Coordinates of N, CA and C and ligand atoms in Angstrom, one line a residue:
X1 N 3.3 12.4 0.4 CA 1.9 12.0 0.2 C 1.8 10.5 0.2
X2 N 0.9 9.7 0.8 CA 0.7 8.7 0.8 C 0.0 7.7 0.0
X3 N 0.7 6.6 -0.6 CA 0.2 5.7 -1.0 C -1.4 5.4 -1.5
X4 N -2.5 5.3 -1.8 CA -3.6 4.5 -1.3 C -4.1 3.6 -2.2
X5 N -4.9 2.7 -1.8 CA -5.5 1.4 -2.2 C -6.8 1.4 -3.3
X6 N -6.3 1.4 -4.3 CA -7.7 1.6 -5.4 C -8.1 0.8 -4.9
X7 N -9.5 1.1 -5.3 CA -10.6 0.2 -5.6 C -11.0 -1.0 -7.1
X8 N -10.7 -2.0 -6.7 CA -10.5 -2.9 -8.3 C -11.6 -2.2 -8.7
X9 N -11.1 -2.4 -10.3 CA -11.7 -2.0 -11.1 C -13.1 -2.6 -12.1
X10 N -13.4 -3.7 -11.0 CA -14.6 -4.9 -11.4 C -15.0 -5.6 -9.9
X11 N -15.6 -5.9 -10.0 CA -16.6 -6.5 -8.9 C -15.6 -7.7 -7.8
X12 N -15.8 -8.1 -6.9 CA -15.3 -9.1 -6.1 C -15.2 -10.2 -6.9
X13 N -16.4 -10.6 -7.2 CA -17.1 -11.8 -8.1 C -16.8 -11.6 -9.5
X14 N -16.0 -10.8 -10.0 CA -16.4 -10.5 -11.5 C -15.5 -11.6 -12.4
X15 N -14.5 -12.7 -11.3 CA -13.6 -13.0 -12.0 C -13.9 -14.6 -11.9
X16 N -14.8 -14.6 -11.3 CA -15.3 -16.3 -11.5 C -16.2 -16.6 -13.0
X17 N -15.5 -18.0 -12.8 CA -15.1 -19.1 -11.7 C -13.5 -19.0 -11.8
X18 N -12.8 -18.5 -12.5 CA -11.1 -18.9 -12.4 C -10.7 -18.2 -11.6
X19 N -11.3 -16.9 -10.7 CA -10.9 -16.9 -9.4 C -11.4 -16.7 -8.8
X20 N -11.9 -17.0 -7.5 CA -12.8 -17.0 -6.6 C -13.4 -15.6 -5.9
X21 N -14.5 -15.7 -5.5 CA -14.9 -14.0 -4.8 C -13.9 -14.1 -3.4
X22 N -13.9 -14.8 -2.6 CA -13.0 -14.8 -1.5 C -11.7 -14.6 -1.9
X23 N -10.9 -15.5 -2.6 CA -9.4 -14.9 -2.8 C -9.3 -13.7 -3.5
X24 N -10.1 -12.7 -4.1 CA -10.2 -11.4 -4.4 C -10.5 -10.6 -3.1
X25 N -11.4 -11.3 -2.2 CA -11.8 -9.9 -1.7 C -10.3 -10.3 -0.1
X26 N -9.7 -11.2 -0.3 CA -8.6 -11.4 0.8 C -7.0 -10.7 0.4
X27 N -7.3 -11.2 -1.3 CA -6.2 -10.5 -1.6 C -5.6 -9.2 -2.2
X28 N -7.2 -8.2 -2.5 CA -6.8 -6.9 -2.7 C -7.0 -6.2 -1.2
X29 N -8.1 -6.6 -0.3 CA -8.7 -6.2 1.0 C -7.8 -6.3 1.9
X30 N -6.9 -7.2 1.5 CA -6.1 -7.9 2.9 C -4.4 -7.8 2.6
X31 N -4.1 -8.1 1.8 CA -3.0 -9.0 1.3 C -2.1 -7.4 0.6
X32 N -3.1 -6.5 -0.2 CA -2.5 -5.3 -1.2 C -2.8 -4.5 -0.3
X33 N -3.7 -4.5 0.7 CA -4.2 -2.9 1.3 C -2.4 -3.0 2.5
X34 N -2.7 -4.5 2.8 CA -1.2 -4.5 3.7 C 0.2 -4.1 3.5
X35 N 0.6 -4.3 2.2 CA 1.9 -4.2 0.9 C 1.6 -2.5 0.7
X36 N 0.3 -2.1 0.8 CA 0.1 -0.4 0.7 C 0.6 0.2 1.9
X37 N -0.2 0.1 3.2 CA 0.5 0.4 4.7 C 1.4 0.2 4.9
X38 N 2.8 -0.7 4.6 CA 3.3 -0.7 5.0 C 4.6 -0.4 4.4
X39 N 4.3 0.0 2.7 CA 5.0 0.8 2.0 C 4.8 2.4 2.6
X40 N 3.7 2.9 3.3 CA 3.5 4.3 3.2 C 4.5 4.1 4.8
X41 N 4.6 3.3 5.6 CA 5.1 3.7 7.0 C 6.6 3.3 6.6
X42 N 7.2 3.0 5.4 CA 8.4 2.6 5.0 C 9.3 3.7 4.7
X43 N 7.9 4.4 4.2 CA 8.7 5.9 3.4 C 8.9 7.4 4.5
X44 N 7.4 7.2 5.4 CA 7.3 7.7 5.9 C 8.4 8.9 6.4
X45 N 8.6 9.7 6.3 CA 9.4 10.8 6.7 C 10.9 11.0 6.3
X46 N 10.8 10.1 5.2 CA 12.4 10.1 4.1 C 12.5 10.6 3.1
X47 N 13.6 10.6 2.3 CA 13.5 11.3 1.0 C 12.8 10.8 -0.1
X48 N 12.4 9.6 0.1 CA 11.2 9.1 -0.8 C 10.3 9.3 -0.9
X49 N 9.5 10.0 0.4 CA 8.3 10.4 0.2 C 8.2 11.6 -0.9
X50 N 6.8 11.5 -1.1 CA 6.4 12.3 -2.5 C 7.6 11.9 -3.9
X51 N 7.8 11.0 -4.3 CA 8.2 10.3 -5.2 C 7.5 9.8 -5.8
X52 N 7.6 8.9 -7.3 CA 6.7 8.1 -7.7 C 7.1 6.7 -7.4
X53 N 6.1 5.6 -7.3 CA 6.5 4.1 -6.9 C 7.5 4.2 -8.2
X54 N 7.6 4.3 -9.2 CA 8.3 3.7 -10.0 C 9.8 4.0 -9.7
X55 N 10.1 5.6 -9.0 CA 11.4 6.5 -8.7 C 11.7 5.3 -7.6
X56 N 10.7 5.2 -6.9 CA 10.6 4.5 -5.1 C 11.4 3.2 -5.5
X57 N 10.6 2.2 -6.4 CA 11.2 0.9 -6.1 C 13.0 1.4 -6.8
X58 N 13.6 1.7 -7.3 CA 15.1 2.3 -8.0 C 15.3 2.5 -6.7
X59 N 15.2 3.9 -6.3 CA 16.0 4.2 -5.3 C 16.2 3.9 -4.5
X60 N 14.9 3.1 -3.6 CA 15.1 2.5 -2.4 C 14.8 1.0 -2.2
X61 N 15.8 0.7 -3.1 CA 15.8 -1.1 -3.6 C 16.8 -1.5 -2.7
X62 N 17.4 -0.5 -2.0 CA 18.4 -1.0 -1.0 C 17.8 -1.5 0.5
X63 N 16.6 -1.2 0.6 CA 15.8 -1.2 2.3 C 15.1 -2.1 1.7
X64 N 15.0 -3.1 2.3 CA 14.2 -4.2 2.6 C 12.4 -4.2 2.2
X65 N 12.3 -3.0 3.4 CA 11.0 -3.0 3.8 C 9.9 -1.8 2.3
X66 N 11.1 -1.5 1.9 CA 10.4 -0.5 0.4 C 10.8 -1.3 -0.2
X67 N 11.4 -2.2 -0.6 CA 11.5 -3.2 -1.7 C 10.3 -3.8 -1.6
X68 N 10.3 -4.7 -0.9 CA 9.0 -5.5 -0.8 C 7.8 -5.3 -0.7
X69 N 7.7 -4.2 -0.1 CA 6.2 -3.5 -0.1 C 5.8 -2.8 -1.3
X70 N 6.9 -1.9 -1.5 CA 7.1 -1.1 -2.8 C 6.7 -1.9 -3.3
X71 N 7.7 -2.7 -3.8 CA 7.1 -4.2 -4.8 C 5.6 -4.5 -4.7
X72 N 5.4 -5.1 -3.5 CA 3.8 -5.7 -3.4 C 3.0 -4.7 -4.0
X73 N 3.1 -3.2 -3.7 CA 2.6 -1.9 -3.5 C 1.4 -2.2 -5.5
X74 N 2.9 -2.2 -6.3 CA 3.2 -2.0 -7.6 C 2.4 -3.0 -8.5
X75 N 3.0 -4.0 -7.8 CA 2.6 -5.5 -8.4 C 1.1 -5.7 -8.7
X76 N 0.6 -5.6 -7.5 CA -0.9 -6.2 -7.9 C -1.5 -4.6 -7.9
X77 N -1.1 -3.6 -8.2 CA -2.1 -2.5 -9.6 C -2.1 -3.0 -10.6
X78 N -0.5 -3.3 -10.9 CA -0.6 -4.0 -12.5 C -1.2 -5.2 -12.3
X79 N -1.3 -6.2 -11.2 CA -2.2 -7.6 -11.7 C -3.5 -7.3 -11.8
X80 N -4.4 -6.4 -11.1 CA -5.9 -6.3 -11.2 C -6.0 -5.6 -12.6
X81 N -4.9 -4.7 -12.9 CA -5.5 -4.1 -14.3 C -5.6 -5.0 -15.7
X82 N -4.5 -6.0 -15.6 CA -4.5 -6.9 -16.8 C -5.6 -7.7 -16.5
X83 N -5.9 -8.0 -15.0 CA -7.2 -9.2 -15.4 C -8.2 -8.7 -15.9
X84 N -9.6 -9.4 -16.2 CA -10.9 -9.2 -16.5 C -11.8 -9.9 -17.2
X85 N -12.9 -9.3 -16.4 CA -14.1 -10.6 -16.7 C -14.3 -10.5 -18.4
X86 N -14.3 -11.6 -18.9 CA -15.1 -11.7 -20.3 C -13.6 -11.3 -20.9
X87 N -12.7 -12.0 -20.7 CA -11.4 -11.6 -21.6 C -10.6 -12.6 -21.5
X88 N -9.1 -12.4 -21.8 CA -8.8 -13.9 -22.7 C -8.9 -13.9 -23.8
X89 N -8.4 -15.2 -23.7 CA -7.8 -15.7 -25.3 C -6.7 -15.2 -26.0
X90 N -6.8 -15.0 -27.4 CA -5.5 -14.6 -28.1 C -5.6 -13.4 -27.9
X91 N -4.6 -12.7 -28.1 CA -4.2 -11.5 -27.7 C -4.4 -10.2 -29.6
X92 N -4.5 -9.2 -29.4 CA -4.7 -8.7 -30.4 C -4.0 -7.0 -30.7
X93 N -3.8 -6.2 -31.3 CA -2.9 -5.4 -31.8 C -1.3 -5.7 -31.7
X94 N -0.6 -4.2 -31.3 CA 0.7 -4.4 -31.5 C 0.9 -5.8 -30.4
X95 N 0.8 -6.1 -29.2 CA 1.3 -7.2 -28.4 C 0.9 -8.3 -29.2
X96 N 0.0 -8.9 -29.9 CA -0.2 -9.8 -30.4 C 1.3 -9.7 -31.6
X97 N 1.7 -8.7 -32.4 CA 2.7 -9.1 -33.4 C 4.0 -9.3 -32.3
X98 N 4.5 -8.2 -31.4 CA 5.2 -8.6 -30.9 C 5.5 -9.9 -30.2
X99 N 4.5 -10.1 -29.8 CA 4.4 -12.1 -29.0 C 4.8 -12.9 -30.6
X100 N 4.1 -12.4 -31.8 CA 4.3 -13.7 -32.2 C 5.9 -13.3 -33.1
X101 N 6.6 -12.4 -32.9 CA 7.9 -12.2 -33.1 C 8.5 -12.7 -32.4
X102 N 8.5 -12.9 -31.1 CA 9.5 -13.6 -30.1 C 9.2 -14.8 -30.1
X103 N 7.4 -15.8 -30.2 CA 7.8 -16.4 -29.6 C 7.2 -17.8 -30.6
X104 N 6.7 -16.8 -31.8 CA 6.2 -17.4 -33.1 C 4.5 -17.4 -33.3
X105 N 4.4 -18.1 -31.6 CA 3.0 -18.4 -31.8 C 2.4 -17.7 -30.5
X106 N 1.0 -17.8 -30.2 CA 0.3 -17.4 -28.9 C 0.6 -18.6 -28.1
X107 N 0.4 -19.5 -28.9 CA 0.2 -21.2 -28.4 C 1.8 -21.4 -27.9
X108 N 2.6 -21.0 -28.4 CA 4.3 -21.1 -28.0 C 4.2 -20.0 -26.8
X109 N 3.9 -18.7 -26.7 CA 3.8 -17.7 -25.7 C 3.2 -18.3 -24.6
X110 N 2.5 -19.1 -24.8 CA 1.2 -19.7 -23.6 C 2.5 -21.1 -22.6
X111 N 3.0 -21.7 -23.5 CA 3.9 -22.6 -23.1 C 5.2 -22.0 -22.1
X112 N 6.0 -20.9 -22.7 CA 6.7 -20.8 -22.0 C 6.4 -19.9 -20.6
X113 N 5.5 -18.8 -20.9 CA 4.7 -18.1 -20.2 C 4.2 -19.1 -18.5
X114 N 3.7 -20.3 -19.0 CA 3.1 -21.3 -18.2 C 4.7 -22.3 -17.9
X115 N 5.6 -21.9 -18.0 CA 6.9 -22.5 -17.4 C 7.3 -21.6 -16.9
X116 N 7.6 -20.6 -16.8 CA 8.2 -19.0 -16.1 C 7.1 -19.5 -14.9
X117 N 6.3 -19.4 -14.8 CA 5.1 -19.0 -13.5 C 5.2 -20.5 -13.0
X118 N 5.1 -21.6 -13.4 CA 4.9 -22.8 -12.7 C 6.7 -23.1 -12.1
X119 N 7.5 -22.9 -12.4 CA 8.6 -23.0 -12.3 C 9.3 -22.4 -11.1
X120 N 8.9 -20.8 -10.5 CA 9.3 -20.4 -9.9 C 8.9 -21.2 -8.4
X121 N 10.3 -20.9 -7.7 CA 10.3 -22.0 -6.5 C 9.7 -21.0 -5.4
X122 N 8.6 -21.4 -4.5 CA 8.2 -20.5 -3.7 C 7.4 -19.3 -3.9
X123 N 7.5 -18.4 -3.5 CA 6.6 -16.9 -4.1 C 7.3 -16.2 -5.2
X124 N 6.6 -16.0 -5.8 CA 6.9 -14.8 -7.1 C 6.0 -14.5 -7.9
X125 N 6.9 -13.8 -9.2 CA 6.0 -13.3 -10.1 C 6.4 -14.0 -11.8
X126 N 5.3 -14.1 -12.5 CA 5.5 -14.5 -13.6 C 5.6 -13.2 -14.5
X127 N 6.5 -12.3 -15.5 CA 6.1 -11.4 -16.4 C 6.5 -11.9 -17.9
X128 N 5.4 -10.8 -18.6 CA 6.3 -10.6 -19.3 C 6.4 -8.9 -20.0
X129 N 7.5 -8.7 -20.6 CA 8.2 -7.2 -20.3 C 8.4 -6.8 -21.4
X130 N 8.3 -5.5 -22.1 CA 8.8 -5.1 -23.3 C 10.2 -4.3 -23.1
X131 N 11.0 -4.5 -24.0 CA 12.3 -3.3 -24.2 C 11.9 -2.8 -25.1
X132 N 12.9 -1.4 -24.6 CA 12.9 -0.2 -25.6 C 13.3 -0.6 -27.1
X133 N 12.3 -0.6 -28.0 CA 12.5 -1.0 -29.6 C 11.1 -2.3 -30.0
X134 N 10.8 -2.5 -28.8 CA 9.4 -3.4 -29.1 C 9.4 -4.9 -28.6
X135 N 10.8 -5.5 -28.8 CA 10.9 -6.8 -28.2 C 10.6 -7.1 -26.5
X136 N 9.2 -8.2 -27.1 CA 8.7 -8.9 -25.7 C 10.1 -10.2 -24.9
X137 N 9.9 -10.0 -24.1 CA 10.8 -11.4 -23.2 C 9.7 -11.8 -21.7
X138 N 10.1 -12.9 -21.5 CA 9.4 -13.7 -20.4 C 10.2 -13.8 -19.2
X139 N 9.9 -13.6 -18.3 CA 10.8 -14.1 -16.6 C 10.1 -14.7 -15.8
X140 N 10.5 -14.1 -14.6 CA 10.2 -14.7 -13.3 C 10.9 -14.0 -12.7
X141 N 10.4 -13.4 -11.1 CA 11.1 -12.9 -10.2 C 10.9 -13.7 -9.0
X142 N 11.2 -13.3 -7.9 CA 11.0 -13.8 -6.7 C 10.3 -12.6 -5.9
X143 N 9.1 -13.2 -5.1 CA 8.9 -12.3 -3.6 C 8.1 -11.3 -4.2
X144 N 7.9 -9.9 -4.0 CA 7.7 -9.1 -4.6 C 8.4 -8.1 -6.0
X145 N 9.5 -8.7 -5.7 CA 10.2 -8.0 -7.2 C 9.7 -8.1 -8.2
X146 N 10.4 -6.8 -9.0 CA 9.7 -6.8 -10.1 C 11.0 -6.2 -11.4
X147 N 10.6 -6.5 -13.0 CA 11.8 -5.8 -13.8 C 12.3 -4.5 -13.4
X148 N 11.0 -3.2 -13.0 CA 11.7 -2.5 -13.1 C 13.2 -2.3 -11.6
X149 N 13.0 -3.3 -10.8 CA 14.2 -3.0 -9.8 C 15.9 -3.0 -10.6
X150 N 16.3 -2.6 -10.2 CA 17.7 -2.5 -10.1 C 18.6 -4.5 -10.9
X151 N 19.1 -4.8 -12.0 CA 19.5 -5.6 -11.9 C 18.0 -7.1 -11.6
X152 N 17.1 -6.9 -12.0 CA 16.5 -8.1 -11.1 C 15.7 -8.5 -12.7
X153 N 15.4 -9.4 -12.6 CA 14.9 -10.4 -13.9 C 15.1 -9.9 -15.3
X154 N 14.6 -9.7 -16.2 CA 15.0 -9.1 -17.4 C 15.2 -8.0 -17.7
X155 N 14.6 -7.0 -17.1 CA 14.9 -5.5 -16.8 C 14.0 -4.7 -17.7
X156 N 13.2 -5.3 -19.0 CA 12.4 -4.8 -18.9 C 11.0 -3.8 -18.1
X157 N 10.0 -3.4 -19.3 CA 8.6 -3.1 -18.8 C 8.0 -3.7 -18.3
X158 N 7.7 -4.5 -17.1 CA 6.6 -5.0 -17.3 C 5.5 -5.1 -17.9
X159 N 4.5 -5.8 -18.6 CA 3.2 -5.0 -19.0 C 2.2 -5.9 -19.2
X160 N 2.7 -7.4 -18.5 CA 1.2 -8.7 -17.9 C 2.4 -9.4 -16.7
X161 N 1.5 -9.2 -16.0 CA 2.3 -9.9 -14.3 C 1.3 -11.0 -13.9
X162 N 1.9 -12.0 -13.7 CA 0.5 -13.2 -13.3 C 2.0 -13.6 -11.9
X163 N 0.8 -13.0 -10.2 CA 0.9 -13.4 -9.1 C 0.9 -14.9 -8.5
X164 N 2.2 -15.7 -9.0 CA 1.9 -17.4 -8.0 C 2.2 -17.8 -6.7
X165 N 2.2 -16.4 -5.8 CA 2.3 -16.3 -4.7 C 1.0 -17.3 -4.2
X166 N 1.3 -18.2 -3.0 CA -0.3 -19.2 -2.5 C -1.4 -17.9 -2.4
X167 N -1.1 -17.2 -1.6 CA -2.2 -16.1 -1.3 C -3.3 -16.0 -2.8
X168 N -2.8 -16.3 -3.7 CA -3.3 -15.8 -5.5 C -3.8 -16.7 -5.6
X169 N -4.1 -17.7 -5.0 CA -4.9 -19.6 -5.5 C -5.2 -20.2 -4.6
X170 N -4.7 -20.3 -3.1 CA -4.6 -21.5 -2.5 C -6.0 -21.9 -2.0
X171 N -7.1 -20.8 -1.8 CA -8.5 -21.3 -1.0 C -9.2 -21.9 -2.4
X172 N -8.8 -21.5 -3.6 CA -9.4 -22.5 -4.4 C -8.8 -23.9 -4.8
X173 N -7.6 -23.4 -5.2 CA -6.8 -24.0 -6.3 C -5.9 -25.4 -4.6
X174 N -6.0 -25.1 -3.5 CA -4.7 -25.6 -2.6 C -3.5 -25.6 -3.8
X175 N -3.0 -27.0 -3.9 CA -1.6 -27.0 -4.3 C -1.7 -26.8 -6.0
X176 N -2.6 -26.9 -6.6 CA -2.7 -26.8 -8.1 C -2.4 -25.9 -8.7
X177 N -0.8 -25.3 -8.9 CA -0.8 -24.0 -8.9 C -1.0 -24.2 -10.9
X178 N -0.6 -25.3 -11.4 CA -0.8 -25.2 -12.7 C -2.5 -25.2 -13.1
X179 N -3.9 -25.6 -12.2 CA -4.7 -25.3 -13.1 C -5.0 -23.5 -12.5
X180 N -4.6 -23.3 -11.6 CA -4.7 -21.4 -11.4 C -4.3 -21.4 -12.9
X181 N -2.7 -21.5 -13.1 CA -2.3 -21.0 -14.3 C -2.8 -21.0 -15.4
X182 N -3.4 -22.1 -15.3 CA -4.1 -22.3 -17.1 C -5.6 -21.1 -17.2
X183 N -6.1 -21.1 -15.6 CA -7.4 -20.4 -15.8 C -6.7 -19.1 -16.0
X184 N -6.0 -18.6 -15.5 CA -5.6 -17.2 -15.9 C -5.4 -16.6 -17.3
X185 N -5.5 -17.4 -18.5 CA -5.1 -17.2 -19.9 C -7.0 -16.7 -20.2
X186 N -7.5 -17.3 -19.4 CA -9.3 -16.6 -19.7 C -9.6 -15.3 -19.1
X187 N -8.6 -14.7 -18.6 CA -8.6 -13.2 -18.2 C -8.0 -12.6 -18.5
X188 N -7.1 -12.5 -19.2 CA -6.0 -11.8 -19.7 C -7.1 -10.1 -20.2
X189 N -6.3 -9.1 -19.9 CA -6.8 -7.7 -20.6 C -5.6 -7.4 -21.9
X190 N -6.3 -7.7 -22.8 CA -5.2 -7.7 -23.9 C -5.0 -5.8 -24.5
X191 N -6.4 -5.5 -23.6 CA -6.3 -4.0 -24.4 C -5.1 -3.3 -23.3
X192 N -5.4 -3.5 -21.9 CA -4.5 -2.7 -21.0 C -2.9 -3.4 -21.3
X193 N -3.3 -4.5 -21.5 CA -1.5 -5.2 -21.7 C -1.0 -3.8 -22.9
X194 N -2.0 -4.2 -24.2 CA -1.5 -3.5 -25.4 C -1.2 -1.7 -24.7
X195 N -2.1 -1.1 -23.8 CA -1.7 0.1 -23.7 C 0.1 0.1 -23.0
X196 N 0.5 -0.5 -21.7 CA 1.2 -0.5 -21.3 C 2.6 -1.1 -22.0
X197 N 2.1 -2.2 -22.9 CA 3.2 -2.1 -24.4 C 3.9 -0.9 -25.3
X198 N 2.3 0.1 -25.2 CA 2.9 1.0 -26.1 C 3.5 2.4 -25.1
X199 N 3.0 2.1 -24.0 CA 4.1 2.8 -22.7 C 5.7 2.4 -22.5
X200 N 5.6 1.7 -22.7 CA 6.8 0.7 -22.6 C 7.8 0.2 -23.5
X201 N 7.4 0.7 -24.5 CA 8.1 -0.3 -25.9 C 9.1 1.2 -26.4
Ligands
MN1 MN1 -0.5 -11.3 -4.3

């Protein structure tokens, strides 16, 4: 069974001004529907098909073309779900204690959170991931990877992915990838982070 391409869960426009109606409608229309097709023609007629992405990116972290797409596939479900209009700020329930266990503060989370993502050379991903027992940690991957692959960044859950791939800023932001970053802390979905925390934890 094949892959398909939700429909975000908020408007084109719903996320301005910190991100533009064009780089939404290029990068779920264009950029995710692509990372979808060409995960479904990846799998196409192998033992992967009818799997779940989550089985998919493990097992077939050895092919190129299911990594990366798989990955892409993966990645920006989870990035449209954590964003949203009229959200932001500090964070609240269980992720809010756990952040401030690891990292003391939101304002300390916000710092290194905003070095993981500005840091990464080239395309990637910024996360951060829960392990089994509750404790949050912060990475960075490369490309489309993600924790859950085989060995690749902290190995954690994922459960907030912020995209600093150019595709994610560049018609607004060109080279500014740090004010993308800063506007992203005004979207955060702290409820869906918190559900996928308690998926995850
Ligand atoms: Mn992207």
């Amino acid at each position: 069974m094949a892959f398909t391409l939700a429909p975000l869960p908020y408007a084109y426009n719903a996320l301005e001004p910190y991100i533009d109606t064009k780089t939404m409608e290029i990068h779920h229309g264009k950029h995710h529907a692509a990372y979808t097709n060409n995960l479904n023609a990846a799998i196409a007629g192998t033992d992967l098909e009818n799997h779940s992405i989550e089985e998919i990116l493990v097992t077939g972290f050895d092919k190129p073309a299911v990594r990366n797409n798989g990955g892409g596939y993966y990645n920006h479900n989870l990035f449209w779900s954590v964003l949203a209009p009229k959200a932001g700020g500090a964070p609240s329930g269980e992720v809010a204690e756990a952040i401030n266990a690891a990292f003391v503060s939101y304002e300390k989370f916000k710092e290194e959170f905003t070095k993981s993502a500005s840091t990464r050379f080239g395309s990637g991903w910024a996360w951060l991931c829960v392990h089994k027992g509750g404790k949050v940690e912060i990475c960075s991957t490369a490309n489309q990877d993600n924790t859950l692959m085989p060995g690749i960044g902290c190995g954690g859950f994922p459960i907030l992915g912020l995209d600093v791939w150019e595709h994610a800023y560049y018609l607004n932001y060109q080279n500014r990838r740090p004010d993308y970053i800063a506007a992203f802390y005004n979207l955060i979905n702290w409820v869906e982070v918190n559900k996928r925390y308690a998926q995850g934890k």
